[in-house]
Tab-separated table of C-alpha atoms in Angstrom:
chain	number	residue	atom	x	y	z
X	1	MET	CA	23.671	129.836	65.482
X	2	LYS	CA	27.230	130.609	64.254
X	3	LEU	CA	27.411	131.953	60.694
X	4	ASN	CA	30.395	131.529	58.368
X	5	ALA	CA	30.402	133.651	55.210
X	6	ASP	CA	32.150	130.891	53.214
X	7	LYS	CA	29.840	128.056	54.249
X	8	LEU	CA	26.329	129.477	53.900
X	9	SER	CA	23.628	127.389	52.248
X	10	GLY	CA	20.974	128.942	50.020
X	11	PRO	CA	18.276	128.840	52.731
X	12	GLN	CA	20.682	130.389	55.255
X	13	LYS	CA	21.436	133.274	52.882
X	14	ALA	CA	17.731	133.787	52.323
X	15	ALA	CA	17.107	133.787	56.082
X	16	ILE	CA	19.767	136.475	56.583
X	17	LEU	CA	18.323	138.558	53.765
X	18	PHE	CA	14.802	138.279	55.176
X	19	LEU	CA	15.942	139.234	58.675
X	20	THR	CA	17.719	142.372	57.462
X	21	MET	CA	15.272	143.700	54.873
X	22	GLY	CA	12.427	144.276	57.340
X	23	GLU	CA	9.132	142.549	58.026
X	24	GLU	CA	7.127	144.302	55.304
X	25	TYR	CA	9.320	143.104	52.446
X	26	SER	CA	10.048	139.760	54.090
X	27	THR	CA	6.367	138.969	54.506
X	28	ALA	CA	5.627	139.821	50.870
X	29	LEU	CA	8.408	137.549	49.621
X	30	PHE	CA	7.581	134.810	52.122
X	31	LYS	CA	4.154	134.480	50.543
X	32	GLN	CA	5.738	133.761	47.138
X	33	LEU	CA	7.801	130.783	48.320
X	34	ASP	CA	6.896	127.131	48.105
X	35	GLU	CA	6.218	125.186	51.304
X	36	ALA	CA	9.585	123.395	51.390
X	37	SER	CA	11.524	126.668	51.090
X	38	ILE	CA	9.406	128.330	53.756
X	39	LYS	CA	10.121	125.507	56.207
X	40	LYS	CA	13.889	125.618	55.654
X	41	ILE	CA	14.207	129.405	55.698
X	42	GLY	CA	11.839	129.787	58.640
X	43	LYS	CA	13.866	127.354	60.735
X	44	TYR	CA	17.125	129.234	60.098
X	45	MET	CA	15.456	132.587	60.801
X	46	SER	CA	14.341	131.379	64.210
X	47	GLU	CA	17.885	130.250	65.089
X	48	ILE	CA	19.815	133.400	64.110
X	49	THR	CA	20.577	135.922	66.856
X	50	HIS	CA	23.586	137.814	65.451
X	51	ILE	CA	24.775	138.442	61.893
X	52	PRO	CA	28.519	139.236	61.569
X	53	SER	CA	29.268	142.175	59.278
X	54	ASP	CA	31.331	140.056	56.863
X	55	VAL	CA	28.452	137.593	56.506
X	56	LEU	CA	25.978	140.419	55.915
X	57	SER	CA	28.236	142.001	53.283
X	58	THR	CA	28.660	138.672	51.495
X	59	VAL	CA	24.923	137.988	51.361
X	60	MET	CA	24.006	141.527	50.281
X	61	ASN	CA	26.668	141.604	47.570
X	62	GLU	CA	25.469	138.303	46.149
X	63	PHE	CA	21.879	139.517	46.256
X	64	LEU	CA	22.746	142.754	44.429
X	65	ILE	CA	24.724	140.923	41.745
X	66	ASN	CA	21.841	138.531	41.122
X	67	PHE	CA	19.389	141.396	41.224
X	68	LYS	CA	21.327	143.229	38.541
X	69	SER	CA	21.081	140.251	36.197
X	70	ASP	CA	17.428	139.533	36.984
X	71	GLY	CA	15.962	142.948	37.627
X	72	ASP	CA	12.368	141.839	37.140
X	73	VAL	CA	12.385	139.550	40.181
X	74	VAL	CA	11.682	142.359	42.657
X	75	ILE	CA	9.057	144.893	41.659
X	76	SER	CA	10.244	147.782	43.845
X	77	GLY	CA	13.406	148.322	41.825
X	78	GLU	CA	15.985	150.882	42.859
X	79	ASP	CA	14.041	152.181	45.861
X	80	PHE	CA	13.715	148.616	47.154
X	81	LEU	CA	17.459	148.106	46.856
X	82	LYS	CA	18.284	151.354	48.590
X	83	GLN	CA	15.975	150.620	51.492
X	84	ILE	CA	17.279	147.108	52.008
X	85	VAL	CA	20.935	148.118	51.833
X	86	ASN	CA	20.542	151.223	53.976
X	87	LYS	CA	18.525	149.350	56.597
X	88	SER	CA	20.832	146.372	56.799
X	89	MET	CA	24.351	147.761	56.341
X	90	ASP	CA	26.502	150.591	57.601
X	91	LYS	CA	27.160	153.364	55.092
X	92	GLU	CA	30.713	152.283	54.333
X	93	SER	CA	29.623	148.753	53.460
X	94	ALA	CA	26.655	150.154	51.543
X	95	ARG	CA	29.012	152.234	49.438
X	96	GLU	CA	30.930	149.111	48.461
X	97	VAL	CA	27.889	147.092	47.458
X	98	PHE	CA	26.329	150.017	45.590
X	99	LYS	CA	29.353	149.940	43.284
X	100	VAL	CA	27.884	146.713	41.934
X	101	ILE	CA	24.877	148.595	40.585
X	102	GLY	CA	26.776	151.736	39.654
X	103	GLU	CA	25.762	154.002	42.526
X	104	LYS	CA	28.270	156.198	44.344
X	105	GLY	CA	28.129	156.295	48.120
X	106	THR	CA	29.758	158.285	50.928
X	107	SER	CA	31.923	156.725	53.572
X	108	VAL	CA	30.990	157.780	57.088
X	109	PRO	CA	33.715	157.464	59.747
X	110	PHE	CA	33.054	155.122	62.676
X	111	SER	CA	29.977	153.685	60.947
X	112	ASP	CA	30.922	150.173	62.105
X	113	LEU	CA	30.371	151.260	65.704
X	114	ALA	CA	26.673	151.843	65.088
X	115	TYR	CA	26.057	148.096	64.931
X	116	ILE	CA	27.902	146.710	67.915
X	117	PRO	CA	26.427	146.293	71.409
X	118	VAL	CA	26.803	149.370	73.617
X	119	GLU	CA	28.819	147.484	76.232
X	120	ASN	CA	31.374	146.468	73.567
X	121	LEU	CA	31.537	150.004	72.250
X	122	ILE	CA	32.218	151.348	75.758
X	123	ASN	CA	35.063	148.864	76.219
X	124	ILE	CA	36.624	149.974	72.937
X	125	ILE	CA	36.602	153.747	73.518
X	126	GLN	CA	36.634	154.225	77.283
X	127	GLY	CA	40.434	154.248	77.428
X	128	GLU	CA	40.722	156.903	74.726
X	129	HIS	CA	41.369	160.595	75.359
X	130	PRO	CA	38.145	162.558	76.096
X	131	GLN	CA	38.640	164.569	72.890
X	132	THR	CA	38.815	161.344	70.880
X	133	ILE	CA	35.698	160.000	72.597
X	134	ALA	CA	33.873	163.257	71.885
X	135	LEU	CA	34.795	163.056	68.197
X	136	ILE	CA	33.629	159.441	67.911
X	137	LEU	CA	30.323	160.113	69.695
X	138	SER	CA	29.630	163.040	67.376
X	139	TYR	CA	29.510	160.598	64.456
X	140	LEU	CA	27.257	158.011	66.132
X	141	PRO	CA	23.441	157.910	66.035
X	142	TYR	CA	22.164	160.126	68.848
X	143	GLU	CA	20.507	157.268	70.740
X	144	LYS	CA	23.692	155.197	70.756
X	145	ALA	CA	25.878	158.144	71.707
X	146	ALA	CA	23.528	158.915	74.598
X	147	GLU	CA	23.752	155.361	75.946
X	148	VAL	CA	27.539	155.503	75.865
X	149	LEU	CA	27.748	158.962	77.438
X	150	LYS	CA	25.478	158.124	80.375
X	151	SER	CA	27.621	155.067	81.192
X	152	PHE	CA	30.687	157.227	81.947
X	153	PRO	CA	31.681	158.454	85.404
X	154	GLU	CA	30.328	161.949	86.132
X	155	GLU	CA	33.642	163.750	85.591
X	156	LEU	CA	34.336	162.070	82.242
X	157	LYS	CA	30.711	162.525	81.194
X	158	ILE	CA	30.912	166.304	81.680
X	159	ASP	CA	34.352	166.556	80.058
X	160	VAL	CA	33.221	164.660	76.937
X	161	ALA	CA	29.960	166.614	76.715
X	162	LEU	CA	31.828	169.949	76.788
X	163	ARG	CA	34.254	168.757	74.129
X	164	ILE	CA	31.357	167.672	71.872
X	165	VAL	CA	29.903	171.179	72.142
X	166	GLN	CA	33.253	172.712	71.162
X	167	ILE	CA	33.900	170.464	68.149
X	168	GLY	CA	34.365	172.570	65.054
X	169	GLN	CA	36.132	171.678	61.832
X	170	VAL	CA	38.287	168.577	62.142
X	171	ASP	CA	41.062	167.564	59.767
X	172	VAL	CA	39.762	164.778	57.527
X	173	GLU	CA	43.060	162.916	57.718
X	174	ILE	CA	42.880	162.838	61.511
X	175	VAL	CA	39.333	161.487	61.408
X	176	ASN	CA	40.215	158.849	58.835
X	177	GLU	CA	43.305	157.782	60.770
X	178	LEU	CA	41.261	157.428	63.964
X	179	ASP	CA	38.638	155.487	62.029
X	180	LYS	CA	41.353	153.025	60.919
X	181	VAL	CA	42.508	152.588	64.513
X	182	ILE	CA	38.945	151.835	65.642
X	183	LYS	CA	38.464	149.372	62.780
X	184	ASN	CA	41.648	147.630	63.840
X	185	GLU	CA	40.315	147.357	67.399
X	186	LEU	CA	37.084	145.900	66.048
X	187	SER	CA	38.940	143.286	64.009
X	188	LYS	CA	40.691	142.106	67.175
X	189	ILE	CA	37.384	141.375	68.877
X	190	GLY	CA	35.759	139.756	65.853
X	191	GLY	CA	34.326	142.757	64.062
X	192	ALA	CA	30.922	144.336	64.224
X	193	THR	CA	27.832	142.224	64.439
X	194	ARG	CA	24.199	142.995	63.864
X	195	LYS	CA	21.953	141.918	66.714
X	196	CYS	CA	18.936	140.130	65.395
X	197	ASP	CA	16.022	138.496	67.163
X	198	GLY	CA	15.219	135.780	64.639
X	199	ILE	CA	12.457	134.344	66.822
X	200	GLU	CA	10.570	137.633	67.068
X	201	THR	CA	11.101	138.446	63.391
X	202	LEU	CA	9.780	135.066	62.266
X	203	ALA	CA	6.820	135.348	64.665
X	204	ASN	CA	5.887	138.736	63.203
X	205	ILE	CA	6.157	137.379	59.668
X	206	LEU	CA	4.060	134.308	60.472
X	207	ASN	CA	1.434	136.627	61.922
X	208	GLN	CA	0.999	137.987	58.396
X	209	VAL	CA	0.844	134.770	56.358
X	210	ASP	CA	-2.076	132.403	55.893
X	211	GLY	CA	-2.884	129.781	58.512
X	212	ILE	CA	-1.705	126.842	56.386
X	213	THR	CA	1.733	128.387	55.861
X	214	GLU	CA	1.987	129.304	59.534
X	215	GLU	CA	1.217	125.790	60.743
X	216	SER	CA	3.494	124.236	58.132
X	217	VAL	CA	6.500	126.281	59.267
X	218	LEU	CA	5.834	125.787	62.975
X	219	SER	CA	5.327	122.041	62.553
X	220	HIS	CA	8.625	121.727	60.728
X	221	ILE	CA	10.484	123.712	63.404
X	222	GLU	CA	8.769	121.656	66.111
X	223	ASN	CA	10.015	118.422	64.554
X	224	GLU	CA	13.561	119.807	64.705
X	225	ASP	CA	13.347	121.649	68.021
X	226	GLY	CA	10.152	121.688	70.084
X	227	ASP	CA	11.411	124.362	72.485
X	228	LEU	CA	12.299	126.674	69.615
X	229	ALA	CA	8.831	126.268	68.101
X	230	ASP	CA	7.273	127.075	71.477
X	231	MET	CA	9.345	130.272	71.708
X	232	VAL	CA	8.122	131.372	68.273
X	233	ARG	CA	4.503	130.662	69.245
X	234	GLN	CA	4.947	132.645	72.455
X	235	LYS	CA	6.021	135.668	70.409
X	236	MET	CA	3.107	135.413	68.012
X	237	PHE	CA	-0.098	137.345	68.505
X	238	VAL	CA	-3.270	135.830	67.066
X	239	PHE	CA	-6.785	137.197	66.836
X	240	GLU	CA	-8.157	135.142	69.741
X	241	ASP	CA	-5.496	136.686	72.007
X	242	LEU	CA	-7.615	139.845	71.943
X	243	LEU	CA	-9.935	138.037	74.359
X	244	GLN	CA	-7.458	138.706	77.136
X	245	ILE	CA	-7.418	142.477	76.728
X	246	GLU	CA	-9.334	144.568	79.245
X	247	ASN	CA	-12.707	145.736	77.935
X	248	ARG	CA	-11.825	149.429	78.021
X	249	HIS	CA	-8.846	148.778	75.750
X	250	PHE	CA	-10.841	146.384	73.611
X	251	ARG	CA	-13.348	149.187	72.980
X	252	ASP	CA	-10.489	151.395	71.789
X	253	ILE	CA	-9.700	148.771	69.162
X	254	LEU	CA	-13.332	148.419	68.049
X	255	GLN	CA	-13.643	152.184	67.652
X	256	ASN	CA	-10.755	152.132	65.189
X	257	VAL	CA	-11.970	149.194	63.093
X	258	ASP	CA	-14.235	149.355	60.057
X	259	ASN	CA	-17.529	147.507	60.562
X	260	GLN	CA	-17.211	145.431	57.371
X	261	LEU	CA	-13.730	144.359	58.420
X	262	LEU	CA	-15.052	143.282	61.812
X	263	ILE	CA	-17.863	141.243	60.257
X	264	LYS	CA	-15.380	139.250	58.160
X	265	ALA	CA	-12.961	138.800	61.047
X	266	LEU	CA	-15.667	137.299	63.273
X	267	LYS	CA	-16.712	134.738	60.662
X	268	THR	CA	-14.563	131.915	62.089
X	269	THR	CA	-13.999	133.072	65.676
X	270	SER	CA	-15.162	131.401	68.859
X	271	ASP	CA	-18.493	132.273	70.453
X	272	GLU	CA	-16.495	133.757	73.304
X	273	MET	CA	-14.842	136.246	70.969
X	274	LYS	CA	-18.154	137.168	69.362
X	275	ASP	CA	-19.680	137.728	72.807
X	276	LYS	CA	-16.785	139.950	73.788
X	277	VAL	CA	-17.322	142.085	70.701
X	278	PHE	CA	-21.101	142.351	71.215
X	279	SER	CA	-20.724	143.215	74.891
X	280	ASN	CA	-18.342	146.058	74.104
X	281	LEU	CA	-20.639	147.697	71.561
X	282	SER	CA	-23.717	149.775	72.234
X	283	GLU	CA	-26.990	147.874	72.116
X	284	ARG	CA	-27.878	149.382	68.755
X	285	ALA	CA	-24.438	148.750	67.229
X	286	SER	CA	-24.429	145.194	68.570
X	287	GLU	CA	-27.838	144.493	67.032
X	288	MET	CA	-26.780	145.890	63.657
X	289	LEU	CA	-23.609	143.807	63.695
X	290	ARG	CA	-25.573	140.632	64.432
X	291	GLU	CA	-27.934	141.348	61.546
X	292	ASP	CA	-25.063	142.018	59.134
X	293	MET	CA	-23.363	138.780	60.164
X	294	GLU	CA	-26.550	136.785	59.594
X	295	VAL	CA	-26.996	138.029	56.030
X	296	MET	CA	-23.340	137.691	55.061
X	297	GLY	CA	-22.745	134.906	52.568
X	298	PRO	CA	-19.719	132.592	52.298
X	299	VAL	CA	-16.342	134.308	52.647
X	300	LYS	CA	-12.949	132.977	51.586
X	301	LEU	CA	-10.873	131.836	54.514
X	302	SER	CA	-7.986	133.976	53.220
X	303	GLU	CA	-10.220	137.064	53.417
X	304	VAL	CA	-11.210	136.212	56.998
X	305	GLU	CA	-7.575	135.791	58.025
X	306	GLU	CA	-6.649	139.031	56.275
X	307	ALA	CA	-9.398	140.894	58.141
X	308	GLN	CA	-8.195	139.469	61.453
X	309	GLN	CA	-4.624	140.540	60.691
X	310	GLU	CA	-5.806	144.063	59.867
X	311	ILE	CA	-7.468	144.290	63.278
X	312	ILE	CA	-4.312	142.983	64.958
X	313	LYS	CA	-2.404	145.749	63.147
X	314	VAL	CA	-4.814	148.301	64.608
X	315	ALA	CA	-4.235	146.835	68.079
X	316	LYS	CA	-0.463	147.003	67.639
X	317	ARG	CA	-0.689	150.599	66.404
X	318	LEU	CA	-2.689	151.569	69.470
X	319	GLU	CA	-0.086	149.819	71.601
X	320	SER	CA	2.706	151.802	69.939
X	321	GLU	CA	0.756	154.980	70.736
X	322	GLY	CA	0.690	153.983	74.392
X	323	ARG	CA	-3.070	153.464	74.601
X	324	ILE	CA	-2.988	149.696	75.199
X	325	VAL	CA	-0.381	147.032	75.942
X	326	LEU	CA	-0.320	143.715	74.134
X	327	SER	CA	1.562	141.055	76.088
X	328	LYS	CA	1.720	137.419	75.073
X	329	GLY	CA	2.598	134.130	76.691
X	330	GLY	CA	2.900	132.440	80.064
X	331	ASP	CA	1.506	134.358	82.999
X	332	ASP	CA	1.635	137.709	81.259
X	333	VAL	CA	-1.239	140.016	82.002
X	334	PHE	CA	-2.941	142.102	79.340
X	335	VAL	CA	-3.659	145.680	80.430
């Protein structure tokens, strides 16, 4: 989806804001929207793959101006603003938008390079003198600099590495002049863009909302583009997907879940899921769980869904720790 800073609709601006502020904040705000807004914004989120820097600056500036006039809209206040701006913009752009709310920032040379694809960055600097390359890499995030360095031929790689080690004090004017040259190169190729997987972001957000909202958004997207809706569903991870995890990994999840949370989560699940849980507990623990489930009274559906999401969070945490792997869709195998 191509974005033009001068022709953005309200829902498109909201989609960009949600994609750049992070899933935690986006999910919280998503839950406050009416159904019609959720459908429109959700559709645009799923279609966005890249956000040009000028579009991002425009949206963030407008948000900050509106925020200043209506400060009680977002509870997190100044910290919220700082986190959103710092997560979604380079430091030079952040400095400009912070002027709107009276905060001074610091311009960091070559900050635009942090947000362009590595292959584009290599094309921009590979023809420069090794000393220039070394200086630029010294300002980049370590991970990005490493990707660029390892792409060079062996001789250039060693030369640049040695020059990075030897970098001492550098004249500010030289750095700023080089920064201008790089910015000029960027403008020739369309400027920096922020890569954004709108499908995955929306899937992660929908994993956190209630079932009614989830189905409403997906149904709307499906009416517009069935394939797109399928791609979002493929990225989503729902409670019943835990059925496909190997028992040894499933036991890891159960060991990290509170018993009361598990009882609520199982309230609306299939018999197959309940059997999987019982079979992966000790005989005594399984019996106690059955008894607790029998005496449990009515539970709000929202509480059941919340409990299931908490368990999914545990599973994803264990995955991030390398103890299990959660894979979803098609012929993927859970291990």
